GROMACS .gro file of N, CA and C in nm:
model
  510
    1MET      N    1  -0.068  -2.095   1.810
    1MET     CA    2  -0.026  -1.959   1.787
    1MET      C    3  -0.016  -1.888   1.921
    2THR      N    4   0.091  -1.813   1.940
    2THR     CA    5   0.116  -1.751   2.068
    2THR      C    6   0.131  -1.600   2.057
    3TRP      N    7   0.068  -1.533   2.151
    3TRP     CA    8   0.085  -1.389   2.169
    3TRP      C    9   0.178  -1.368   2.286
    4THR      N   10   0.276  -1.281   2.271
    4THR     CA   11   0.364  -1.243   2.381
    4THR      C   12   0.355  -1.092   2.399
    5ILE      N   13   0.370  -1.051   2.523
    5ILE     CA   14   0.354  -0.911   2.559
    5ILE      C   15   0.480  -0.866   2.633
    6CYS      N   16   0.530  -0.746   2.600
    6CYS     CA   17   0.645  -0.692   2.672
    6CYS      C   18   0.631  -0.541   2.685
    7LEU      N   19   0.697  -0.487   2.786
    7LEU     CA   20   0.700  -0.342   2.807
    7LEU      C   21   0.790  -0.276   2.705
    8SER      N   22   0.758  -0.152   2.671
    8SER     CA   23   0.840  -0.076   2.577
    8SER      C   24   0.828   0.073   2.607
    9PRO      N   25   0.936   0.147   2.594
    9PRO     CA   26   0.923   0.293   2.600
    9PRO      C   27   0.845   0.340   2.477
   10PRO      N   28   0.760   0.441   2.491
   10PRO     CA   29   0.681   0.487   2.377
   10PRO      C   30   0.766   0.540   2.261
   11ARG      N   31   0.886   0.587   2.291
   11ARG     CA   32   0.971   0.642   2.185
   11ARG      C   33   1.060   0.536   2.118
   12ALA      N   34   1.055   0.413   2.164
   12ALA     CA   35   1.132   0.307   2.098
   12ALA      C   36   1.081   0.293   1.955
   13PRO      N   37   1.168   0.260   1.861
   13PRO     CA   38   1.126   0.256   1.720
   13PRO      C   39   1.001   0.171   1.693
   14GLU      N   40   0.995   0.049   1.748
   14GLU     CA   41   0.878  -0.036   1.722
   14GLU      C   42   0.752   0.024   1.783
   15ALA      N   43   0.764   0.080   1.903
   15ALA     CA   44   0.649   0.143   1.967
   15ALA      C   45   0.603   0.264   1.887
   16ALA      N   46   0.697   0.347   1.846
   16ALA     CA   47   0.661   0.466   1.768
   16ALA      C   48   0.592   0.428   1.638
   17THR      N   49   0.636   0.320   1.576
   17THR     CA   50   0.573   0.272   1.452
   17THR      C   51   0.428   0.232   1.478
   18LEU      N   52   0.405   0.153   1.583
   18LEU     CA   53   0.268   0.110   1.614
   18LEU      C   54   0.180   0.227   1.656
   19LEU      N   55   0.234   0.320   1.734
   19LEU     CA   56   0.154   0.436   1.775
   19LEU      C   57   0.117   0.523   1.655
   20ARG      N   58   0.205   0.533   1.559
   20ARG     CA   59   0.174   0.608   1.437
   20ARG      C   60   0.066   0.535   1.356
   21GLU      N   61   0.076   0.403   1.345
   21GLU     CA   62  -0.026   0.326   1.275
   21GLU      C   63  -0.162   0.340   1.345
   22TYR      N   64  -0.159   0.333   1.477
   22TYR     CA   65  -0.282   0.350   1.555
   22TYR      C   66  -0.346   0.486   1.523
   23MET      N   67  -0.265   0.592   1.531
   23MET     CA   68  -0.319   0.726   1.509
   23MET      C   69  -0.366   0.744   1.365
   24ALA      N   70  -0.295   0.684   1.269
   24ALA     CA   71  -0.339   0.692   1.130
   24ALA      C   72  -0.477   0.629   1.114
   25GLU      N   73  -0.499   0.516   1.179
   25GLU     CA   74  -0.631   0.453   1.170
   25GLU      C   75  -0.737   0.539   1.238
   26MET      N   76  -0.703   0.601   1.350
   26MET     CA   77  -0.800   0.687   1.418
   26MET      C   78  -0.838   0.807   1.330
   27VAL      N   79  -0.740   0.867   1.265
   27VAL     CA   80  -0.765   0.981   1.175
   27VAL      C   81  -0.850   0.936   1.056
   28ARG      N   82  -0.812   0.823   0.996
   28ARG     CA   83  -0.884   0.769   0.880
   28ARG      C   84  -1.031   0.744   0.913
   29ARG      N   85  -1.054   0.680   1.025
   29ARG     CA   86  -1.191   0.646   1.061
   29ARG      C   87  -1.271   0.769   1.102
   30TRP      N   88  -1.209   0.863   1.168
   30TRP     CA   89  -1.277   0.985   1.211
   30TRP      C   90  -1.325   1.065   1.089
   31HIS      N   91  -1.236   1.078   0.990
   31HIS     CA   92  -1.270   1.158   0.872
   31HIS      C   93  -1.339   1.078   0.761
   32GLY      N   94  -1.333   0.946   0.769
   32GLY     CA   95  -1.396   0.864   0.667
   32GLY      C   96  -1.327   0.871   0.532
   33ARG      N   97  -1.197   0.890   0.534
   33ARG     CA   98  -1.117   0.900   0.412
   33ARG      C   99  -0.972   0.868   0.447
   34PRO      N  100  -0.887   0.849   0.346
   34PRO     CA  101  -0.745   0.824   0.377
   34PRO      C  102  -0.685   0.940   0.456
   35GLU      N  103  -0.599   0.904   0.549
   35GLU     CA  104  -0.533   1.006   0.629
   35GLU      C  105  -0.425   1.077   0.549
   36ARG      N  106  -0.396   1.198   0.588
   36ARG     CA  107  -0.285   1.274   0.531
   36ARG      C  108  -0.173   1.269   0.634
   37PRO      N  109  -0.049   1.250   0.590
   37PRO     CA  110   0.063   1.238   0.686
   37PRO      C  111   0.067   1.353   0.786
   38ALA      N  112   0.040   1.476   0.742
   38ALA     CA  113   0.044   1.589   0.834
   38ALA      C  114  -0.064   1.577   0.942
   39GLU      N  115  -0.180   1.520   0.907
   39GLU     CA  116  -0.287   1.502   1.006
   39GLU      C  117  -0.245   1.405   1.115
   40VAL      N  118  -0.175   1.300   1.076
   40VAL     CA  119  -0.130   1.202   1.174
   40VAL      C  120  -0.027   1.265   1.266
   41THR      N  121   0.066   1.339   1.209
   41THR     CA  122   0.167   1.407   1.289
   41THR      C  123   0.102   1.505   1.386
   42GLU      N  124   0.003   1.580   1.339
   42GLU     CA  125  -0.069   1.674   1.425
   42GLU      C  126  -0.144   1.601   1.536
   43ALA      N  127  -0.208   1.491   1.503
   43ALA     CA  128  -0.282   1.414   1.604
   43ALA      C  129  -0.188   1.357   1.709
   44LEU      N  130  -0.072   1.308   1.666
   44LEU     CA  131   0.027   1.257   1.762
   44LEU      C  132   0.076   1.367   1.855
   45ALA      N  133   0.089   1.488   1.803
   45ALA     CA  134   0.132   1.601   1.885
   45ALA      C  135   0.020   1.645   1.980
   46GLU      N  136  -0.105   1.641   1.931
   46GLU     CA  137  -0.220   1.681   2.012
   46GLU      C  138  -0.244   1.583   2.127
   47MET      N  139  -0.222   1.455   2.100
   47MET     CA  140  -0.246   1.350   2.199
   47MET      C  141  -0.122   1.264   2.212
   48PRO      N  142  -0.016   1.316   2.274
   48PRO     CA  143   0.110   1.241   2.282
   48PRO      C  144   0.098   1.118   2.372
   49SER      N  145   0.191   1.028   2.355
   49SER     CA  146   0.195   0.904   2.433
   49SER      C  147   0.315   0.899   2.525
   50ASP      N  148   0.386   1.010   2.540
   50ASP     CA  149   0.506   1.012   2.623
   50ASP      C  150   0.479   0.971   2.767
   51ASP      N  151   0.356   0.995   2.815
   51ASP     CA  152   0.325   0.960   2.954
   51ASP      C  153   0.297   0.811   2.972
   52LEU      N  154   0.308   0.732   2.867
   52LEU     CA  155   0.291   0.587   2.877
   52LEU      C  156   0.425   0.522   2.911
   53ALA      N  157   0.490   0.580   3.010
   53ALA     CA  158   0.619   0.532   3.059
   53ALA      C  159   0.625   0.567   3.208
   54PRO      N  160   0.702   0.492   3.286
   54PRO     CA  161   0.712   0.523   3.428
   54PRO      C  162   0.757   0.666   3.450
   55PRO      N  163   0.706   0.732   3.549
   55PRO     CA  164   0.616   0.683   3.654
   55PRO      C  165   0.468   0.703   3.625
   56THR      N  166   0.433   0.759   3.509
   56THR     CA  167   0.293   0.794   3.482
   56THR      C  168   0.213   0.688   3.407
   57GLY      N  169   0.281   0.586   3.354
   57GLY     CA  170   0.209   0.483   3.279
   57GLY      C  171   0.302   0.379   3.224
   58LEU      N  172   0.251   0.304   3.127
   58LEU     CA  173   0.332   0.204   3.060
   58LEU      C  174   0.274   0.175   2.923
   59LEU      N  175   0.358   0.121   2.838
   59LEU     CA  176   0.315   0.080   2.704
   59LEU      C  177   0.357  -0.065   2.685
   60LEU      N  178   0.262  -0.146   2.641
   60LEU     CA  179   0.288  -0.286   2.611
   60LEU      C  180   0.284  -0.308   2.461
   61LEU      N  181   0.381  -0.384   2.412
   61LEU     CA  182   0.381  -0.426   2.272
   61LEU      C  183   0.342  -0.573   2.268
   62ALA      N  184   0.261  -0.608   2.169
   62ALA     CA  185   0.215  -0.746   2.152
   62ALA      C  186   0.276  -0.803   2.025
   63ARG      N  187   0.322  -0.925   2.036
   63ARG     CA  188   0.376  -0.998   1.921
   63ARG      C  189   0.295  -1.125   1.902
   64HIS      N  190   0.272  -1.158   1.777
   64HIS     CA  191   0.203  -1.281   1.741
   64HIS      C  192   0.305  -1.370   1.671
   65ASP      N  193   0.338  -1.481   1.735
   65ASP     CA  194   0.442  -1.572   1.683
   65ASP      C  195   0.569  -1.495   1.648
   66GLY      N  196   0.605  -1.399   1.733
   66GLY     CA  197   0.727  -1.323   1.715
   66GLY      C  198   0.715  -1.198   1.630
   67HIS      N  199   0.604  -1.179   1.564
   67HIS     CA  200   0.586  -1.063   1.475
   67HIS      C  201   0.513  -0.951   1.548
   68LEU      N  202   0.564  -0.830   1.537
   68LEU     CA  203   0.502  -0.714   1.600
   68LEU      C  204   0.359  -0.700   1.550
   69ALA      N  205   0.262  -0.701   1.643
   69ALA     CA  206   0.122  -0.708   1.603
   69ALA      C  207   0.032  -0.605   1.668
   70GLY      N  208   0.071  -0.545   1.779
   70GLY     CA  209  -0.020  -0.450   1.842
   70GLY      C  210   0.039  -0.387   1.966
   71CYS      N  211  -0.042  -0.301   2.030
   71CYS     CA  212   0.002  -0.232   2.150
   71CYS      C  213  -0.118  -0.194   2.236
   72ALA      N  214  -0.088  -0.160   2.360
   72ALA     CA  215  -0.187  -0.107   2.453
   72ALA      C  216  -0.112  -0.030   2.561
   73GLY      N  217  -0.173   0.079   2.604
   73GLY     CA  218  -0.110   0.160   2.707
   73GLY      C  219  -0.197   0.175   2.829
   74LEU      N  220  -0.132   0.204   2.941
   74LEU     CA  221  -0.201   0.234   3.066
   74LEU      C  222  -0.147   0.365   3.120
   75ARG      N  223  -0.237   0.449   3.167
   75ARG     CA  224  -0.200   0.572   3.240
   75ARG      C  225  -0.245   0.551   3.384
   76TRP      N  226  -0.157   0.580   3.476
   76TRP     CA  227  -0.191   0.563   3.618
   76TRP      C  228  -0.272   0.681   3.668
   77ARG      N  229  -0.380   0.651   3.732
   77ARG     CA  230  -0.466   0.749   3.799
   77ARG      C  231  -0.473   0.708   3.946
   78PRO      N  232  -0.515   0.795   4.035
   78PRO     CA  233  -0.522   0.755   4.177
   78PRO      C  234  -0.617   0.636   4.198
   79GLY      N  235  -0.561   0.518   4.223
   79GLY     CA  236  -0.639   0.397   4.250
   79GLY      C  237  -0.688   0.322   4.129
   80TRP      N  238  -0.671   0.377   4.010
   80TRP     CA  239  -0.718   0.307   3.890
   80TRP      C  240  -0.624   0.334   3.775
   81ALA      N  241  -0.648   0.267   3.664
   81ALA     CA  242  -0.565   0.283   3.544
   81ALA      C  243  -0.655   0.313   3.425
   82GLU      N  244  -0.605   0.396   3.336
   82GLU     CA  245  -0.677   0.429   3.213
   82GLU      C  246  -0.616   0.352   3.097
   83LEU      N  247  -0.698   0.275   3.028
   83LEU     CA  248  -0.654   0.199   2.912
   83LEU      C  249  -0.661   0.289   2.789
   84THR      N  250  -0.554   0.289   2.711
   84THR     CA  251  -0.547   0.375   2.593
   84THR      C  252  -0.458   0.311   2.488
   85ARG      N  253  -0.465   0.363   2.367
   85ARG     CA  254  -0.380   0.321   2.255
   85ARG      C  255  -0.387   0.170   2.229
   86VAL      N  256  -0.507   0.114   2.240
   86VAL     CA  257  -0.526  -0.028   2.208
   86VAL      C  258  -0.533  -0.040   2.057
   87TYR      N  259  -0.442  -0.118   2.002
   87TYR     CA  260  -0.432  -0.130   1.857
   87TYR      C  261  -0.378  -0.268   1.821
   88VAL      N  262  -0.441  -0.330   1.723
   88VAL     CA  263  -0.392  -0.455   1.664
   88VAL      C  264  -0.384  -0.433   1.514
   89ARG      N  265  -0.270  -0.463   1.458
   89ARG     CA  266  -0.254  -0.449   1.313
   89ARG      C  267  -0.361  -0.532   1.242
   90PRO      N  268  -0.414  -0.480   1.130
   90PRO     CA  269  -0.523  -0.551   1.061
   90PRO      C  270  -0.494  -0.698   1.031
   91ALA      N  271  -0.373  -0.731   0.994
   91ALA     CA  272  -0.341  -0.871   0.960
   91ALA      C  273  -0.356  -0.965   1.078
   92TYR      N  274  -0.356  -0.911   1.202
   92TYR     CA  275  -0.362  -0.996   1.321
   92TYR      C  276  -0.496  -0.990   1.393
   93ARG      N  277  -0.588  -0.913   1.340
   93ARG     CA  278  -0.720  -0.905   1.402
   93ARG      C  279  -0.793  -1.037   1.383
   94GLY      N  280  -0.865  -1.076   1.485
   94GLY     CA  281  -0.938  -1.202   1.478
   94GLY      C  282  -0.854  -1.324   1.509
   95THR      N  283  -0.731  -1.302   1.557
   95THR     CA  284  -0.642  -1.416   1.588
   95THR      C  285  -0.620  -1.434   1.738
   96GLY      N  286  -0.703  -1.369   1.819
   96GLY     CA  287  -0.692  -1.386   1.964
   96GLY      C  288  -0.616  -1.277   2.035
   97GLY      N  289  -0.582  -1.172   1.966
   97GLY     CA  290  -0.506  -1.063   2.028
   97GLY      C  291  -0.580  -0.992   2.140
   98GLY      N  292  -0.711  -1.001   2.140
   98GLY     CA  293  -0.787  -0.940   2.248
   98GLY      C  294  -0.753  -1.001   2.383
   99ALA      N  295  -0.702  -1.124   2.382
   99ALA     CA  296  -0.660  -1.187   2.507
   99ALA      C  297  -0.544  -1.113   2.571
  100ALA      N  298  -0.477  -1.028   2.495
  100ALA     CA  299  -0.369  -0.948   2.551
  100ALA      C  300  -0.421  -0.851   2.655
  101LEU      N  301  -0.551  -0.826   2.655
  101LEU     CA  302  -0.609  -0.742   2.761
  101LEU      C  303  -0.585  -0.804   2.898
  102ASP      N  304  -0.573  -0.938   2.904
  102ASP     CA  305  -0.542  -1.004   3.031
  102ASP      C  306  -0.408  -0.955   3.085
  103ALA      N  307  -0.310  -0.939   2.996
  103ALA     CA  308  -0.178  -0.891   3.039
  103ALA      C  309  -0.187  -0.747   3.087
  104VAL      N  310  -0.263  -0.665   3.017
  104VAL     CA  311  -0.282  -0.525   3.058
  104VAL      C  312  -0.343  -0.522   3.198
  105GLU      N  313  -0.444  -0.605   3.222
  105GLU     CA  314  -0.509  -0.609   3.351
  105GLU      C  315  -0.414  -0.656   3.460
  106ALA      N  316  -0.328  -0.751   3.429
  106ALA     CA  317  -0.230  -0.800   3.527
  106ALA      C  318  -0.134  -0.688   3.567
  107TYR      N  319  -0.087  -0.610   3.470
  107TYR     CA  320   0.000  -0.497   3.502
  107TYR      C  321  -0.074  -0.396   3.590
  108ALA      N  322  -0.199  -0.368   3.558
  108ALA     CA  323  -0.276  -0.271   3.636
  108ALA      C  324  -0.293  -0.320   3.780
  109ARG      N  325  -0.328  -0.448   3.796
  109ARG     CA  326  -0.344  -0.504   3.931
  109ARG      C  327  -0.212  -0.497   4.008
  110ALA      N  328  -0.103  -0.534   3.941
  110ALA     CA  329   0.028  -0.534   4.007
  110ALA      C  330   0.067  -0.394   4.054
  111ALA      N  331   0.018  -0.291   3.984
  111ALA     CA  332   0.048  -0.153   4.022
  111ALA      C  333  -0.047  -0.101   4.129
  112GLY      N  334  -0.144  -0.184   4.169
  112GLY     CA  335  -0.237  -0.144   4.275
  112GLY      C  336  -0.368  -0.085   4.226
  113ALA      N  337  -0.394  -0.089   4.098
  113ALA     CA  338  -0.521  -0.037   4.046
  113ALA      C  339  -0.634  -0.134   4.079
  114ASP      N  340  -0.748  -0.080   4.117
  114ASP     CA  341  -0.863  -0.166   4.145
  114ASP      C  342  -0.962  -0.170   4.030
  115ARG      N  343  -0.934  -0.089   3.926
  115ARG     CA  344  -1.022  -0.086   3.809
  115ARG      C  345  -0.946  -0.028   3.690
  116ILE      N  346  -0.996  -0.059   3.573
  116ILE     CA  347  -0.946   0.003   3.450
  116ILE      C  348  -1.064   0.075   3.387
  117ARG      N  349  -1.038   0.196   3.344
  117ARG     CA  350  -1.139   0.273   3.272
  117ARG      C  351  -1.083   0.312   3.136
  118LEU      N  352  -1.174   0.339   3.045
  118LEU     CA  353  -1.133   0.384   2.912
  118LEU      C  354  -1.246   0.464   2.850
  119ASP      N  355  -1.209   0.542   2.751
  119ASP     CA  356  -1.310   0.607   2.669
  119ASP      C  357  -1.281   0.570   2.524
  120THR      N  358  -1.387   0.573   2.444
  120THR     CA  359  -1.372   0.540   2.303
  120THR      C  360  -1.478   0.616   2.224
  121ARG      N  361  -1.470   0.602   2.095
  121ARG     CA  362  -1.562   0.673   2.006
  121ARG      C  363  -1.674   0.582   1.957
  122ALA      N  364  -1.781   0.644   1.912
  122ALA     CA  365  -1.896   0.569   1.863
  122ALA      C  366  -1.862   0.490   1.737
  123ASP      N  367  -1.774   0.544   1.651
  123ASP     CA  368  -1.742   0.475   1.526
  123ASP      C  369  -1.653   0.352   1.547
  124LEU      N  370  -1.596   0.336   1.663
  124LEU     CA  371  -1.508   0.221   1.690
  124LEU      C  372  -1.589   0.106   1.749
  125VAL      N  373  -1.685   0.059   1.670
  125VAL     CA  374  -1.778  -0.044   1.716
  125VAL      C  375  -1.707  -0.174   1.751
  126GLU      N  376  -1.602  -0.209   1.677
  126GLU     CA  377  -1.528  -0.332   1.707
  126GLU      C  378  -1.461  -0.323   1.842
  127ALA      N  379  -1.405  -0.206   1.873
  127ALA     CA  380  -1.340  -0.186   2.003
  127ALA      C  381  -1.443  -0.197   2.115
  128ARG      N  382  -1.557  -0.136   2.098
  128ARG     CA  383  -1.660  -0.142   2.201
  128ARG      C  384  -1.704  -0.286   2.224
  129ALA      N  385  -1.717  -0.363   2.117
  129ALA     CA  386  -1.755  -0.504   2.131
  129ALA      C  387  -1.645  -0.584   2.200
  130LEU      N  388  -1.520  -0.555   2.167
  130LEU     CA  389  -1.407  -0.623   2.232
  130LEU      C  390  -1.408  -0.597   2.382
  131TYR      N  391  -1.425  -0.472   2.421
  131TYR     CA  392  -1.426  -0.440   2.564
  131TYR      C  393  -1.542  -0.511   2.634
  132ALA      N  394  -1.658  -0.511   2.574
  132ALA     CA  395  -1.773  -0.577   2.635
  132ALA      C  396  -1.747  -0.728   2.651
  133ARG      N  397  -1.686  -0.791   2.550
  133ARG     CA  398  -1.654  -0.934   2.559
  133ARG      C  399  -1.557  -0.963   2.672
  134HIS      N  400  -1.475  -0.867   2.707
  134HIS     CA  401  -1.373  -0.886   2.812
  134HIS      C  402  -1.417  -0.831   2.947
  135GLY      N  403  -1.546  -0.809   2.963
  135GLY     CA  404  -1.599  -0.774   3.093
  135GLY      C  405  -1.604  -0.626   3.128
  136TYR      N  406  -1.575  -0.541   3.032
  136TYR     CA  407  -1.587  -0.397   3.056
  136TYR      C  408  -1.734  -0.359   3.040
  137VAL      N  409  -1.782  -0.273   3.129
  137VAL     CA  410  -1.921  -0.228   3.123
  137VAL      C  411  -1.924  -0.078   3.099
  138GLU      N  412  -2.025  -0.036   3.026
  138GLU     CA  413  -2.038   0.106   2.996
  138GLU      C  414  -2.080   0.180   3.123
  139ILE      N  415  -2.016   0.297   3.146
  139ILE     CA  416  -2.041   0.377   3.264
  139ILE      C  417  -2.065   0.523   3.222
  140PRO      N  418  -2.111   0.607   3.315
  140PRO     CA  419  -2.125   0.750   3.282
  140PRO      C  420  -1.988   0.811   3.251
  141ALA      N  421  -1.989   0.921   3.181
  141ALA     CA  422  -1.865   0.990   3.143
  141ALA      C  423  -1.782   1.022   3.267
  142PHE      N  424  -1.651   0.994   3.258
  142PHE     CA  425  -1.560   1.029   3.366
  142PHE      C  426  -1.456   1.132   3.320
  143ASN      N  427  -1.464   1.171   3.194
  143ASN     CA  428  -1.376   1.276   3.142
  143ASN      C  429  -1.451   1.350   3.031
  144GLU      N  430  -1.386   1.451   2.980
  144GLU     CA  431  -1.448   1.531   2.874
  144GLU      C  432  -1.357   1.534   2.751
  145GLY      N  433  -1.295   1.421   2.717
  145GLY     CA  434  -1.207   1.415   2.602
  145GLY      C  435  -1.280   1.456   2.475
  146PRO      N  436  -1.210   1.521   2.384
  146PRO     CA  437  -1.276   1.571   2.262
  146PRO      C  438  -1.331   1.460   2.172
  147TYR      N  439  -1.281   1.338   2.186
  147TYR     CA  440  -1.327   1.227   2.103
  147TYR      C  441  -1.399   1.120   2.186
  148ALA      N  442  -1.416   1.145   2.314
  148ALA     CA  443  -1.480   1.047   2.402
  148ALA      C  444  -1.631   1.050   2.383
  149GLN      N  445  -1.687   0.935   2.347
  149GLN     CA  446  -1.831   0.923   2.327
  149GLN      C  447  -1.891   0.807   2.405
  150HIS      N  448  -1.806   0.713   2.446
  150HIS     CA  449  -1.848   0.598   2.527
  150HIS      C  450  -1.738   0.577   2.632
  151TRP      N  451  -1.782   0.542   2.754
  151TRP     CA  452  -1.689   0.522   2.864
  151TRP      C  453  -1.713   0.384   2.922
  152PHE      N  454  -1.605   0.312   2.953
  152PHE     CA  455  -1.613   0.176   3.005
  152PHE      C  456  -1.528   0.162   3.130
  153GLU      N  457  -1.561   0.059   3.209
  153GLU     CA  458  -1.486   0.029   3.329
  153GLU      C  459  -1.489  -0.121   3.354
  154LYS      N  460  -1.380  -0.171   3.410
  154LYS     CA  461  -1.375  -0.310   3.456
  154LYS      C  462  -1.311  -0.310   3.593
  155LEU      N  463  -1.380  -0.372   3.689
  155LEU     CA  464  -1.324  -0.387   3.823
  155LEU      C  465  -1.224  -0.501   3.821
  156LEU      N  466  -1.113  -0.482   3.890
  156LEU     CA  467  -1.007  -0.582   3.892
  156LEU      C  468  -1.001  -0.651   4.027
  157PRO      N  469  -1.025  -0.781   4.030
  157PRO     CA  470  -1.011  -0.852   4.158
  157PRO      C  471  -0.863  -0.856   4.196
  158ALA      N  472  -0.836  -0.849   4.323
  158ALA     CA  473  -0.697  -0.855   4.371
  158ALA      C  474  -0.644  -0.997   4.352
  159THR      N  475  -0.525  -1.007   4.293
  159THR     CA  476  -0.457  -1.135   4.277
  159THR      C  477  -0.309  -1.113   4.298
  160ALA      N  478  -0.237  -1.220   4.312
  160ALA     CA  479  -0.091  -1.210   4.328
  160ALA      C  480  -0.032  -1.156   4.199
  161SER      N  481   0.067  -1.070   4.211
  161SER     CA  482   0.131  -1.013   4.091
  161SER      C  483   0.238  -1.107   4.042
  162GLY      N  484   0.261  -1.104   3.912
  162GLY     CA  485   0.364  -1.186   3.848
  162GLY      C  486   0.486  -1.104   3.818
  163ASP      N  487   0.568  -1.151   3.728
  163ASP     CA  488   0.691  -1.080   3.696
  163ASP      C  489   0.674  -0.980   3.584
  164GLY      N  490   0.549  -0.962   3.535
  164GLY     CA  491   0.525  -0.864   3.431
  164GLY      C  492   0.538  -0.918   3.290
  165ARG      N  493   0.583  -1.042   3.277
  165ARG     CA  494   0.591  -1.100   3.143
  165ARG      C  495   0.467  -1.184   3.122
  166SER      N  496   0.425  -1.189   2.998
  166SER     CA  497   0.303  -1.261   2.970
  166SER      C  498   0.314  -1.332   2.836
  167GLU      N  499   0.262  -1.452   2.833
  167GLU     CA  500   0.252  -1.527   2.709
  167GLU      C  501   0.112  -1.585   2.705
  168ILE      N  502   0.045  -1.562   2.596
  168ILE     CA  503  -0.095  -1.602   2.582
  168ILE      C  504  -0.107  -1.691   2.461
  169SER      N  505  -0.162  -1.808   2.478
  169SER     CA  506  -0.185  -1.897   2.365
  169SER      C  507  -0.323  -1.871   2.310
  170ALA      N  508  -0.332  -1.862   2.180
  170ALA     CA  509  -0.462  -1.837   2.118
  170ALA      C  510  -0.491  -1.947   2.018
   0.00000   0.00000   0.00000
């Protein structure tokens, strides 16, 4: 089984679909009940993903055996990158999609970032475990996001950059 990763503009139809699914899950889990369409639309407006495109960031789409399965975004900060919008569709969880973080890290290194940081919520225990398994360590707060409850960082060793395409076998 193979995971492939490619760049996408956040407003591309497939990207917009995954970002909406991501936000629906965030709303559902935050409130502990099914999301309402208006809540998802409001959340997308409150926390837009438009900056996940050059020159301020990027958005990666992940496919599992050719099927759209997830996404992850990076925002460029001075000397580092912020990981955001990490999402894997439920049907593809547990199939090795976390290895796509390697592709995210390669893009960050190629852009000159020496570390990746992220924030997440306490209720996203699976995400926190995923980050820990991939070498992210919990650090003191580096932002004051309204939903930020845990902060992580991973130092990136310098390596040669590739062409930006990635294929991961799981």
